[in-house]
Short mmCIF file of C-alpha atoms in Angstrom, two decimals:
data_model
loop_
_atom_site.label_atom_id
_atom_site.label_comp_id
_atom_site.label_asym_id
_atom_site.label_seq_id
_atom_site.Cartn_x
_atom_site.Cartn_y
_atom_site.Cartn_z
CA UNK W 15 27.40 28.41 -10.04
CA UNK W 16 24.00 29.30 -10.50
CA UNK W 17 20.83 28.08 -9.33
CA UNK W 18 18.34 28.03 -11.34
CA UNK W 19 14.65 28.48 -10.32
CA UNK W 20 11.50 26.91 -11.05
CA UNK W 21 7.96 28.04 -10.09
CA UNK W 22 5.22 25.75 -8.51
CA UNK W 23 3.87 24.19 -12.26
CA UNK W 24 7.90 23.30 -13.39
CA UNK W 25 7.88 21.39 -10.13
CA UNK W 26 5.27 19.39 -10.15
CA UNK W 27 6.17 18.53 -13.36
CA UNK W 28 9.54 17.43 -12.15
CA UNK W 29 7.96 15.40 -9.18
CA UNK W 30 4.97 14.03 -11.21
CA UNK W 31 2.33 15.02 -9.68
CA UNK W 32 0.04 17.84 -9.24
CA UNK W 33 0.68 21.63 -8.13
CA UNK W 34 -1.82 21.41 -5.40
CA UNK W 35 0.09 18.77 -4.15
CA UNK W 36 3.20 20.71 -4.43
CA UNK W 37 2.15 23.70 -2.50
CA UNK W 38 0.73 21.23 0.47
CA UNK W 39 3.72 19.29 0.70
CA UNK W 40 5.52 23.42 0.58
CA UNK W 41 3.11 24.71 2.66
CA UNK W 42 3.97 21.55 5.53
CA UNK W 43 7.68 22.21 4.88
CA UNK W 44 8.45 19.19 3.45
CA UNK W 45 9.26 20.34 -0.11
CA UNK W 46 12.15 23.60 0.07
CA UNK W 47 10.87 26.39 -1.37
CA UNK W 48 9.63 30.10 -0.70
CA UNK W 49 6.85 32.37 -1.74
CA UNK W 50 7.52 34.89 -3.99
CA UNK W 51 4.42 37.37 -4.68
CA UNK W 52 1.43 35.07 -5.40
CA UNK W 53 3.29 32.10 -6.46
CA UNK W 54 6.21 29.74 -4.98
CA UNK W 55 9.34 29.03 -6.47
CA UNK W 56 11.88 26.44 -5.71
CA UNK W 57 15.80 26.08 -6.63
CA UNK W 58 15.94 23.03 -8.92
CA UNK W 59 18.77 21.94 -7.29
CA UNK W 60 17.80 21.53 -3.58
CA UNK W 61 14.46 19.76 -5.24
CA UNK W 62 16.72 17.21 -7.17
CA UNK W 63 18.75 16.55 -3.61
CA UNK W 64 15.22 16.44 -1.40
CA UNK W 65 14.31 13.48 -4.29
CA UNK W 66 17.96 11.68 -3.59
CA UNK W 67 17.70 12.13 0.00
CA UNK W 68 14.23 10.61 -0.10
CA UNK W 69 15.04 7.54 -2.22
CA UNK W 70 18.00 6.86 0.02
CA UNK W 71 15.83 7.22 2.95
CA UNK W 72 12.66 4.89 1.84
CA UNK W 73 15.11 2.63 -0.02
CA UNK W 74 16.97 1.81 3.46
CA UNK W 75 13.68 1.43 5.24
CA UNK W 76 12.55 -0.94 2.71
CA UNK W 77 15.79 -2.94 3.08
CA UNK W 78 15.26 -3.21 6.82
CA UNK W 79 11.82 -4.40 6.82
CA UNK W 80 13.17 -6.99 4.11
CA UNK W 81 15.77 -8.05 6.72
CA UNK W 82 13.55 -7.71 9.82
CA UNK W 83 10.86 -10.28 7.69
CA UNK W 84 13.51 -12.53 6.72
CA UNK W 85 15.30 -13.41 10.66
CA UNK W 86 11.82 -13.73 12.35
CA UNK W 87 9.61 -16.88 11.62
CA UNK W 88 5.86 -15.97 9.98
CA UNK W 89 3.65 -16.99 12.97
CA UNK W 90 1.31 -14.64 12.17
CA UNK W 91 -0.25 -16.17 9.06
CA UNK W 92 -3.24 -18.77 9.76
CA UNK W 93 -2.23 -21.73 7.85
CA UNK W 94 -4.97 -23.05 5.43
CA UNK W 95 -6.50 -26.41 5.29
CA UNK W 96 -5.23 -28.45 2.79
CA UNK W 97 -8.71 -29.84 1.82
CA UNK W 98 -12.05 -28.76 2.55
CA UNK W 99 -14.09 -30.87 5.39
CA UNK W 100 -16.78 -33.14 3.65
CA UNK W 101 -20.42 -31.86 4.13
CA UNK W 102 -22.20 -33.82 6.53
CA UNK W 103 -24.55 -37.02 5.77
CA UNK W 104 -28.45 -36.50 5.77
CA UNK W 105 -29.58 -38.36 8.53
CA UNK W 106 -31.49 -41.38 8.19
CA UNK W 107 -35.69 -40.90 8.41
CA UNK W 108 -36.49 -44.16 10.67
CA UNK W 109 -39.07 -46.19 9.15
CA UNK W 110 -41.34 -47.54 11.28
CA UNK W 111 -41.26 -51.67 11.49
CA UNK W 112 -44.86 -52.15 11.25
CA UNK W 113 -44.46 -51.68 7.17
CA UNK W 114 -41.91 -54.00 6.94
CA UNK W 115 -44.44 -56.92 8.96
CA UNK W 116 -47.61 -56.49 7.17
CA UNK W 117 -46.19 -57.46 3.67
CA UNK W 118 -46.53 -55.81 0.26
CA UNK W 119 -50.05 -53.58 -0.11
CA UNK W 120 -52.97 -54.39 -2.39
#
């Protein structure tokens, strides 16, 4: 069997994204791969499993957060009036009672 190597551009083609964000994720030791002169290179074969692993790995957390959120009861989430509260009346100006004794004006 042979493995077959890639450099840092093949890869992040492969992964989708962009070779600066290959050689961070390298650099941090997340992605497998060693430096070879100026540029990294990468056995497309130990990528491929680090993808699987991952994807097993986010799929089961996803799966227990799905379970954790479905046993426990939302308390957590304000509930919402169902209507909105009327805005309040003006108030009443009094009117003073001497206009209503002295009869219509001239």
């Amino acid at each position: 069997m042979t493995a077959e190597t890639i450099n840092a551009e093949q890869c992040a083609e492969l992964l989708h994204c962009t070779e600066q964000r290959i050689e961070e994720l390298t650099r941090s030791g997340e992605l497998p791969g060693m430096k070879f002169g100026r540029g990294w290179i990468y056995v497309k074969a130990d990528l491929l499993a680090y993808i699987a692993e991952r994807a097993r790995k986010e799929a089961e957390e996803r799966r227990q957060d799905l379970n954790a959120r479905k046993s426990v009861p939302r308390l957590d989430i304000p509930l919402r009036p169902r209507r909105q509260a009327p805005p309040p009346l003006p108030v009443p100006v009094p009117v003073p009672a001497k206009a209503f004794a002295q009869g219509p004006r001239p």
